[in-house]
């Protein structure tokens, strides 16, 4: 049979097939040494870059968190300064409006006193006679805020006589501005020509006129020129004793709303309604005055906010550095022998036989052991707890396979965190555990804390999958969280683990004893087995057994130790 030339397309297809077969078998596709070294260097560079990027990102996120805390503290201090400045302005305006009201009521009282004196003591006196003039002078002198008293003609409103002297005789008060419900006629801004720069409010009842200077209130109160103040009558009429620009509708809207002050960003208004008269006093501050009060508060609050923000940011930085550095150190230690498992025996209280053990991770760092509650919390906060769980399950598979084959009724209990229950990887890890060890699911228990079950929204689904594999599930530290019956009904665990803080008090008859009894009753009603943690005395063990608790663990039965320490106990 003659051999012809092989087409190019066939040669290329054979070469690609050969390379694919070599790659599948683990053989290098290109045997040239230079290319192999280049690939190794490229892989190393990628890993170094990834590590540097991860550390850079961690530091960047840490700095961002610290900067956010600092900015938040400064912003809060600014907001507090604004609030305190506005509140101080409200208080100042309210205090001033009370002073205005006090002055107005005092003036009104003196005016009423003059009217009363003239009506009673001057009723029978000849008008503008010597006795009548003397009475008007006494009334004026006795009242500090009264500028003058006069007799006016009820026919044409002209002054007949007054304490101002002969120059006032015949002076026309002009057109009246307002008549109040009490029958008093008000004349605003009366300016006698013989008195320069004098501006009076004149109140007339019957034929008696009382003069009060318009600026008497503002002269009494020491206020800045930008402050508007005065008073008005709730029954109507113009503003009296006022100064500055003020819209009466501002005050009337406050009266309708039942509030005493308001700030619309342009004007701060405060009012004080009288409890005894018809008067309402008002004070109005411009926004610039409120801004000045805010700036005064900022001089104190902002430096304080900067200080608190700096201290908080430094504390947060140190805390996050400690957490992230601890988590990073833990991740580096996970593949080494510095991280290992200890196992605490779980006994059957009826037979005192060790029927299982709880797997507890230990970490030795720089010749000292890091407490699990520290490095587990750090791993959870750094988001690497899944790697810790993966390592724990692999160590259990390595340590306990031989023991579980020798004692098929024995079990190892593995702890899962809330983050493990949030994702499906826990189910995959347990499936790998059963596949790698070749052991039945009955050789393993899973423990999830009560808080973790509550916090993990997907916990019920994941726990249902774990139980579907044949692995028993226990709710750990039961009684320290919400202990919701609805939660237990939702996740349907096989066991409850009574927390050691309650077990420690059952013999002393403290409140913890009632909690334990309630948990036992709950477990019995749901048909759940119960495991008591932290049993240290025989009295505690006897009490638990007498009340129906089947399993227990604690120093009374054995401290956590290596897997080899369990073998004699399991015989």
Coordinates of N, CA and C in Angstrom, one line a residue, residues 300-493:
X300 N -16.7 76.1 69.2 CA -16.5 75.1 70.3 C -16.8 73.7 69.7
X301 N -17.9 73.5 69.0 CA -18.3 72.2 68.6 C -17.4 71.6 67.5
X302 N -17.0 72.4 66.5 CA -16.3 71.8 65.4 C -14.9 71.3 65.9
X303 N -14.1 72.1 66.7 CA -12.9 71.5 67.2 C -13.1 70.3 68.0
X304 N -14.2 70.3 68.8 CA -14.5 69.1 69.6 C -14.8 67.9 68.6
X305 N -15.6 68.2 67.5 CA -15.9 67.1 66.6 C -14.6 66.6 65.9
X306 N -13.7 67.5 65.6 CA -12.4 67.1 64.9 C -11.6 66.3 65.9
X307 N -11.6 66.6 67.2 CA -10.9 65.8 68.1 C -11.5 64.4 68.3
X308 N -12.8 64.4 68.5 CA -13.5 63.1 68.7 C -13.4 62.3 67.4
X309 N -13.5 62.9 66.2 CA -13.3 62.2 65.0 C -12.0 61.6 64.8
X310 N -10.9 62.4 65.2 CA -9.6 62.0 65.1 C -9.3 60.8 66.0
X311 N -9.8 60.9 67.3 CA -9.6 59.8 68.2 C -10.3 58.6 67.7
X312 N -11.6 58.8 67.3 CA -12.4 57.6 66.8 C -11.7 57.0 65.6
X313 N -11.2 57.8 64.7 CA -10.6 57.3 63.5 C -9.4 56.5 63.8
X314 N -8.6 57.0 64.8 CA -7.4 56.3 65.2 C -7.7 55.0 65.8
X315 N -8.7 55.0 66.7 CA -9.1 53.8 67.4 C -9.7 52.7 66.4
X316 N -10.5 53.2 65.4 CA -11.0 52.3 64.4 C -9.9 51.8 63.5
X317 N -8.9 52.6 63.2 CA -7.8 52.1 62.4 C -7.0 51.0 63.1
X318 N -6.7 51.3 64.4 CA -6.0 50.3 65.2 C -6.8 49.0 65.3
X319 N -8.1 49.2 65.5 CA -9.0 48.0 65.7 C -9.1 47.2 64.4
X320 N -9.3 47.9 63.2 CA -9.4 47.2 62.0 C -8.0 46.6 61.6
X321 N -7.0 47.3 61.9 CA -5.6 46.8 61.6 C -5.4 45.5 62.4
X322 N -5.9 45.5 63.6 CA -5.7 44.3 64.5 C -6.6 43.2 64.0
X323 N -7.8 43.5 63.6 CA -8.7 42.5 63.0 C -8.2 42.0 61.7
X324 N -7.9 42.9 60.8 CA -7.4 42.4 59.5 C -6.1 41.7 59.6
X325 N -5.2 42.2 60.5 CA -3.9 41.6 60.6 C -4.1 40.2 61.3
X326 N -5.0 40.1 62.2 CA -5.2 38.8 62.9 C -5.8 37.9 61.9
X327 N -6.8 38.4 61.1 CA -7.4 37.5 60.1 C -6.4 37.1 59.0
X328 N -5.5 38.0 58.6 CA -4.5 37.7 57.6 C -3.6 36.7 58.2
X329 N -3.1 36.9 59.5 CA -2.2 35.9 60.1 C -2.9 34.5 60.2
X330 N -4.2 34.5 60.5 CA -4.9 33.3 60.6 C -5.0 32.6 59.3
X331 N -5.2 33.3 58.2 CA -5.3 32.7 56.9 C -3.9 32.1 56.5
X332 N -2.8 32.8 56.9 CA -1.5 32.3 56.6 C -1.2 31.0 57.5
X333 N -1.8 31.0 58.7 CA -1.6 29.8 59.6 C -2.4 28.6 59.2
X334 N -3.6 28.8 58.5 CA -4.5 27.7 58.3 C -3.9 26.5 57.7
X335 N -3.0 26.7 56.6 CA -2.5 25.4 56.0 C -1.4 24.8 56.9
X336 N -1.0 25.4 58.0 CA 0.1 24.9 58.8 C -0.4 24.1 60.0
X337 N 0.6 23.6 60.7 CA 0.3 22.8 61.9 C 0.0 23.7 63.1
X338 N 0.2 25.0 62.9 CA -0.1 26.0 64.0 C -1.6 26.0 64.3
X339 N -2.4 25.6 63.3 CA -3.9 25.5 63.5 C -4.2 24.0 63.5
X340 N -4.9 23.7 64.6 CA -5.2 22.2 64.7 C -6.5 22.1 65.5
X341 N -7.0 20.9 65.7 CA -8.3 20.7 66.3 C -8.1 20.0 67.6
X342 N -8.8 20.4 68.6 CA -9.0 19.7 69.9 C -10.4 19.2 70.0
X343 N -10.6 18.1 70.7 CA -11.9 17.5 70.8 C -12.4 17.3 72.2
X344 N -13.5 17.8 72.6 CA -14.1 17.7 73.9 C -15.1 16.6 74.0
X345 N -15.0 15.7 74.9 CA -15.9 14.6 74.9 C -17.4 15.0 75.2
X346 N -18.3 14.3 74.6 CA -19.7 14.4 74.9 C -20.2 13.0 75.4
X347 N -20.8 13.0 76.6 CA -21.1 11.7 77.2 C -22.6 11.6 77.3
X348 N -23.0 10.3 77.4 CA -24.4 10.0 77.7 C -24.6 9.9 79.2
X349 N -25.4 10.8 79.8 CA -25.5 10.9 81.2 C -26.1 9.6 81.8
X350 N -26.8 8.8 81.0 CA -27.4 7.6 81.6 C -26.3 6.5 81.8
X351 N -25.4 6.4 80.9 CA -24.3 5.4 80.9 C -23.0 5.9 81.2
X352 N -22.8 7.2 81.2 CA -21.5 7.9 81.3 C -20.5 7.4 80.3
X353 N -21.0 7.0 79.2 CA -20.1 6.5 78.1 C -20.0 7.7 77.1
X354 N -18.7 7.9 76.6 CA -18.4 8.9 75.6 C -19.0 8.5 74.3
X355 N -19.9 9.2 73.8 CA -20.6 8.9 72.5 C -20.2 9.8 71.4
X356 N -19.4 10.8 71.7 CA -19.0 11.7 70.6 C -18.1 12.8 71.2
X357 N -17.7 13.8 70.4 CA -16.9 14.9 70.8 C -17.2 16.1 69.9
X358 N -17.0 17.3 70.5 CA -17.1 18.5 69.7 C -15.7 18.9 69.2
X359 N -15.6 19.2 67.9 CA -14.4 19.6 67.4 C -14.2 21.1 67.6
X360 N -13.1 21.5 68.2 CA -12.8 22.9 68.6 C -11.4 23.3 68.0
X361 N -11.4 24.4 67.2 CA -10.2 24.8 66.6 C -9.3 25.5 67.6
X362 N -8.0 25.3 67.4 CA -7.0 26.0 68.2 C -5.9 26.6 67.3
X363 N -5.4 27.7 67.7 CA -4.4 28.4 66.9 C -3.3 28.9 67.9
X364 N -2.1 28.4 67.6 CA -0.9 28.7 68.3 C -0.1 29.8 67.5
X365 N 0.1 30.9 68.1 CA 0.8 32.0 67.4 C 1.8 32.6 68.3
X366 N 3.1 32.5 67.8 CA 4.2 33.1 68.6 C 4.2 32.5 70.0
X367 N 4.2 31.2 70.1 CA 4.3 30.5 71.4 C 3.2 30.7 72.3
X368 N 2.1 31.3 71.8 CA 0.9 31.5 72.7 C -0.4 31.1 71.9
X369 N -1.4 30.7 72.7 CA -2.6 30.3 72.1 C -3.6 31.5 72.0
X370 N -4.1 31.7 70.8 CA -5.1 32.8 70.6 C -6.4 32.3 71.0
X371 N -7.2 32.9 71.9 CA -8.5 32.4 72.2 C -9.4 32.3 71.0
X372 N -10.2 31.3 70.9 CA -11.1 31.1 69.7 C -12.1 32.3 69.6
X373 N -12.6 32.8 70.7 CA -13.6 33.9 70.6 C -12.9 35.2 69.9
X374 N -11.6 35.3 69.9 CA -10.9 36.4 69.3 C -10.7 36.1 67.8
X375 N -10.1 35.0 67.5 CA -9.8 34.8 66.1 C -11.0 34.4 65.2
X376 N -12.0 33.8 65.9 CA -13.2 33.5 65.1 C -14.0 34.7 64.8
X377 N -14.1 35.6 65.8 CA -14.7 36.9 65.5 C -14.0 37.7 64.5
X378 N -12.6 37.7 64.5 CA -11.8 38.4 63.5 C -12.0 37.8 62.1
X379 N -12.1 36.5 62.0 CA -12.4 35.9 60.8 C -13.8 36.2 60.2
X380 N -14.7 36.3 61.1 CA -16.1 36.6 60.7 C -16.1 38.1 60.2
X381 N -15.5 39.0 60.9 CA -15.5 40.4 60.5 C -14.7 40.6 59.2
X382 N -13.7 39.8 59.0 CA -12.9 40.0 57.8 C -13.5 39.2 56.6
X383 N -14.5 38.4 56.9 CA -15.1 37.7 55.8 C -14.4 36.5 55.3
X384 N -13.5 35.9 56.2 CA -12.8 34.7 55.8 C -13.2 33.5 56.7
X385 N -14.3 33.6 57.4 CA -14.7 32.5 58.2 C -15.0 31.2 57.4
X386 N -15.3 31.4 56.1 CA -15.6 30.2 55.3 C -14.3 29.4 55.1
X387 N -13.2 30.1 55.0 CA -11.9 29.4 54.9 C -11.6 28.7 56.2
X388 N -11.9 29.3 57.3 CA -11.7 28.6 58.6 C -12.5 27.3 58.7
X389 N -13.8 27.4 58.3 CA -14.7 26.3 58.3 C -14.1 25.2 57.4
X390 N -13.7 25.5 56.2 CA -13.2 24.5 55.3 C -12.0 23.8 55.9
X391 N -11.1 24.6 56.6 CA -9.9 24.0 57.2 C -10.3 23.1 58.3
X392 N -11.3 23.5 59.1 CA -11.7 22.7 60.3 C -12.3 21.4 59.8
X393 N -13.1 21.4 58.7 CA -13.7 20.1 58.2 C -12.6 19.2 57.7
X394 N -11.6 19.8 57.0 CA -10.5 19.0 56.5 C -9.7 18.4 57.6
X395 N -9.5 19.1 58.7 CA -8.7 18.6 59.9 C -9.5 17.5 60.6
X396 N -10.9 17.6 60.7 CA -11.7 16.6 61.2 C -11.6 15.3 60.4
X397 N -11.6 15.5 59.1 CA -11.5 14.3 58.2 C -10.2 13.6 58.4
X398 N -9.1 14.4 58.6 CA -7.8 13.8 58.8 C -7.7 13.1 60.2
X399 N -8.2 13.8 61.2 CA -8.0 13.3 62.6 C -8.9 12.1 62.9
X400 N -10.2 12.2 62.5 CA -11.2 11.3 63.1 C -11.6 10.1 62.3
X401 N -11.1 10.0 61.0 CA -11.5 9.0 60.2 C -11.2 7.6 60.8
X402 N -10.0 7.4 61.3 CA -9.7 6.1 61.8 C -10.5 5.8 63.1
X403 N -10.7 6.8 63.9 CA -11.5 6.6 65.2 C -12.9 6.2 64.8
X404 N -13.5 6.9 63.9 CA -14.9 6.7 63.5 C -15.1 5.3 62.9
X405 N -14.0 4.8 62.2 CA -14.2 3.5 61.6 C -14.1 2.4 62.7
X406 N -13.3 2.7 63.7 CA -13.2 1.7 64.8 C -14.4 1.7 65.7
X407 N -15.0 2.9 65.8 CA -16.2 3.0 66.7 C -17.3 3.6 65.9
X408 N -18.1 2.9 65.2 CA -19.1 3.4 64.2 C -20.2 4.2 64.9
X409 N -20.4 3.9 66.2 CA -21.5 4.7 67.0 C -21.0 6.0 67.4
X410 N -19.7 6.3 67.3 CA -19.1 7.6 67.7 C -19.5 8.7 66.7
X411 N -19.5 9.9 67.2 CA -19.7 11.0 66.2 C -18.8 12.2 66.6
X412 N -18.6 13.1 65.6 CA -17.8 14.3 65.8 C -18.8 15.5 65.4
X413 N -18.8 16.4 66.3 CA -19.7 17.6 66.1 C -18.9 18.8 65.6
X414 N -19.4 19.4 64.5 CA -18.6 20.4 63.8 C -19.5 21.7 63.9
X415 N -18.8 22.8 64.2 CA -19.4 24.1 64.4 C -19.5 24.9 63.0
X416 N -20.6 25.5 62.7 CA -20.8 26.3 61.6 C -21.2 27.7 62.0
X417 N -20.7 28.7 61.3 CA -21.0 30.1 61.6 C -22.2 30.6 60.9
X418 N -22.7 31.8 61.2 CA -23.8 32.4 60.5 C -23.5 32.6 59.0
X419 N -22.2 32.9 58.7 CA -21.9 33.1 57.3 C -21.9 31.8 56.6
X420 N -21.5 30.7 57.2 CA -21.6 29.4 56.6 C -23.0 29.0 56.2
X421 N -23.9 29.5 57.0 CA -25.3 29.1 56.8 C -26.0 30.1 55.7
X422 N -25.3 31.1 55.4 CA -25.8 32.1 54.4 C -25.6 31.6 53.0
X423 N -24.6 30.7 52.8 CA -24.2 30.3 51.4 C -24.3 28.8 51.4
X424 N -24.3 28.2 50.2 CA -24.4 26.8 50.1 C -23.2 26.0 50.2
X425 N -22.0 26.7 50.4 CA -20.7 26.0 50.5 C -20.6 25.1 51.7
X426 N -21.4 25.3 52.7 CA -21.4 24.4 53.9 C -21.9 23.1 53.5
X427 N -22.9 23.0 52.7 CA -23.4 21.7 52.3 C -22.4 21.0 51.4
X428 N -21.7 21.7 50.5 CA -20.7 21.1 49.7 C -19.5 20.6 50.5
X429 N -19.1 21.4 51.5 CA -18.0 20.9 52.4 C -18.4 19.6 53.1
X430 N -19.6 19.5 53.6 CA -20.0 18.3 54.3 C -20.2 17.1 53.4
X431 N -20.6 17.4 52.2 CA -20.7 16.3 51.2 C -19.3 15.8 50.8
X432 N -18.3 16.8 50.7 CA -16.9 16.4 50.5 C -16.4 15.6 51.7
X433 N -16.8 16.0 52.9 CA -16.3 15.2 54.1 C -16.8 13.8 54.0
X434 N -18.0 13.6 53.7 CA -18.6 12.2 53.6 C -17.9 11.4 52.5
X435 N -17.6 12.1 51.4 CA -17.0 11.4 50.2 C -15.6 11.1 50.5
X436 N -14.8 12.0 51.1 CA -13.4 11.7 51.4 C -13.2 10.7 52.4
X437 N -14.0 10.7 53.5 CA -13.8 9.7 54.6 C -14.5 8.4 54.3
X438 N -15.5 8.4 53.5 CA -16.3 7.2 53.2 C -17.1 6.8 54.4
X439 N -17.4 7.7 55.3 CA -18.1 7.4 56.5 C -19.6 7.8 56.4
X440 N -20.5 7.2 57.1 CA -21.9 7.5 57.0 C -22.2 8.9 57.7
X441 N -23.3 9.5 57.3 CA -23.6 10.8 57.9 C -23.9 10.8 59.4
X442 N -24.3 9.6 59.9 CA -24.6 9.5 61.3 C -23.3 9.7 62.2
X443 N -22.1 9.7 61.6 CA -20.9 9.9 62.4 C -20.6 11.4 62.6
X444 N -21.5 12.3 62.1 CA -21.2 13.7 62.2 C -22.5 14.5 62.7
X445 N -22.2 15.4 63.6 CA -23.3 16.4 64.0 C -22.8 17.8 63.5
X446 N -23.7 18.7 63.3 CA -23.4 20.1 63.0 C -24.1 20.9 64.1
X447 N -23.3 21.9 64.5 CA -23.8 22.9 65.5 C -23.8 24.3 64.9
X448 N -24.9 25.0 65.1 CA -25.1 26.4 64.7 C -25.6 27.2 65.9
X449 N -25.0 28.3 66.1 CA -25.4 29.1 67.3 C -26.8 29.7 67.0
X450 N -27.5 29.9 68.1 CA -28.9 30.5 68.0 C -28.9 31.8 67.3
X451 N -27.9 32.7 67.7 CA -27.9 34.0 67.0 C -27.6 33.8 65.5
X452 N -26.7 32.9 65.2 CA -26.3 32.7 63.8 C -27.5 32.2 63.0
X453 N -28.4 31.4 63.6 CA -29.6 30.9 62.9 C -30.5 32.0 62.7
X454 N -30.6 33.0 63.7 CA -31.5 34.1 63.5 C -31.0 35.1 62.5
X455 N -29.7 35.3 62.4 CA -29.1 36.3 61.5 C -29.1 35.8 60.1
X456 N -28.9 34.5 59.9 CA -28.8 34.0 58.5 C -30.2 33.7 57.9
X457 N -30.5 34.5 56.9 CA -31.8 34.4 56.3 C -32.0 33.1 55.6
X458 N -30.9 32.5 55.1 CA -31.0 31.3 54.3 C -30.7 30.1 55.3
X459 N -30.7 30.3 56.6 CA -30.3 29.2 57.5 C -31.3 28.0 57.4
X460 N -32.6 28.3 57.3 CA -33.5 27.2 57.3 C -33.3 26.3 56.1
X461 N -33.1 26.9 54.9 CA -32.9 26.1 53.7 C -31.6 25.3 53.8
X462 N -30.5 25.9 54.3 CA -29.2 25.2 54.4 C -29.3 24.1 55.4
X463 N -30.0 24.3 56.6 CA -30.1 23.3 57.6 C -31.0 22.2 57.1
X464 N -32.0 22.5 56.3 CA -32.8 21.4 55.8 C -32.0 20.5 54.8
X465 N -31.1 21.1 54.1 CA -30.3 20.3 53.2 C -29.3 19.5 54.0
X466 N -28.8 20.0 55.1 CA -27.8 19.2 55.9 C -28.6 18.1 56.6
X467 N -29.7 18.3 57.1 CA -30.5 17.2 57.7 C -30.9 16.2 56.6
X468 N -31.2 16.7 55.4 CA -31.5 15.8 54.3 C -30.4 14.8 54.0
X469 N -29.1 15.2 54.3 CA -28.0 14.3 54.1 C -27.9 13.3 55.2
X470 N -28.7 13.4 56.3 CA -28.6 12.5 57.4 C -27.7 12.9 58.5
X471 N -27.2 14.2 58.5 CA -26.4 14.7 59.6 C -27.3 15.4 60.5
X472 N -27.2 15.1 61.8 CA -28.0 15.7 62.9 C -27.5 17.2 63.1
X473 N -28.5 18.1 63.4 CA -28.2 19.5 63.6 C -28.6 19.9 65.0
X474 N -27.7 20.6 65.7 CA -28.0 21.1 67.0 C -27.9 22.6 67.0
X475 N -28.8 23.3 67.8 CA -28.8 24.7 68.0 C -27.9 25.0 69.2
X476 N -26.7 25.6 69.0 CA -25.8 25.8 70.1 C -26.1 27.1 70.9
X477 N -25.6 27.1 72.1 CA -25.8 28.3 73.0 C -27.3 28.7 73.1
X478 N -28.2 27.7 73.2 CA -29.6 28.0 73.2 C -29.9 28.7 74.5
X479 N -30.8 29.8 74.4 CA -31.2 30.6 75.5 C -30.5 31.9 75.6
X480 N -29.4 32.1 74.8 CA -28.7 33.4 74.9 C -29.2 34.4 73.9
X481 N -30.0 33.9 72.9 CA -30.6 34.8 71.9 C -32.1 35.0 72.2
X482 N -32.9 35.0 71.1 CA -34.3 35.3 71.2 C -35.1 34.0 71.6
X483 N -34.5 32.8 71.4 CA -35.2 31.6 71.8 C -36.6 31.6 71.2
X484 N -36.8 31.8 70.0 CA -38.1 31.9 69.4 C -38.6 30.5 69.0
X485 N -39.8 30.2 69.4 CA -40.4 28.9 69.1 C -40.6 28.8 67.6
X486 N -41.0 30.0 67.0 CA -41.2 30.0 65.5 C -39.9 29.7 64.8
X487 N -38.7 30.2 65.3 CA -37.5 29.8 64.6 C -37.2 28.3 64.7
X488 N -37.4 27.8 65.9 CA -37.2 26.3 66.0 C -38.1 25.5 65.1
X489 N -39.3 26.0 65.0 CA -40.3 25.3 64.1 C -39.9 25.5 62.7
X490 N -39.2 26.6 62.3 CA -38.8 26.8 61.0 C -37.6 26.0 60.6
X491 N -36.6 25.9 61.4 CA -35.4 25.2 61.0 C -35.4 23.7 61.4
X492 N -36.3 23.4 62.4 CA -36.5 22.0 62.8 C -35.2 21.3 63.1
X493 N -34.5 21.7 64.2 CA -33.2 21.0 64.6 C -33.5 19.7 65.2

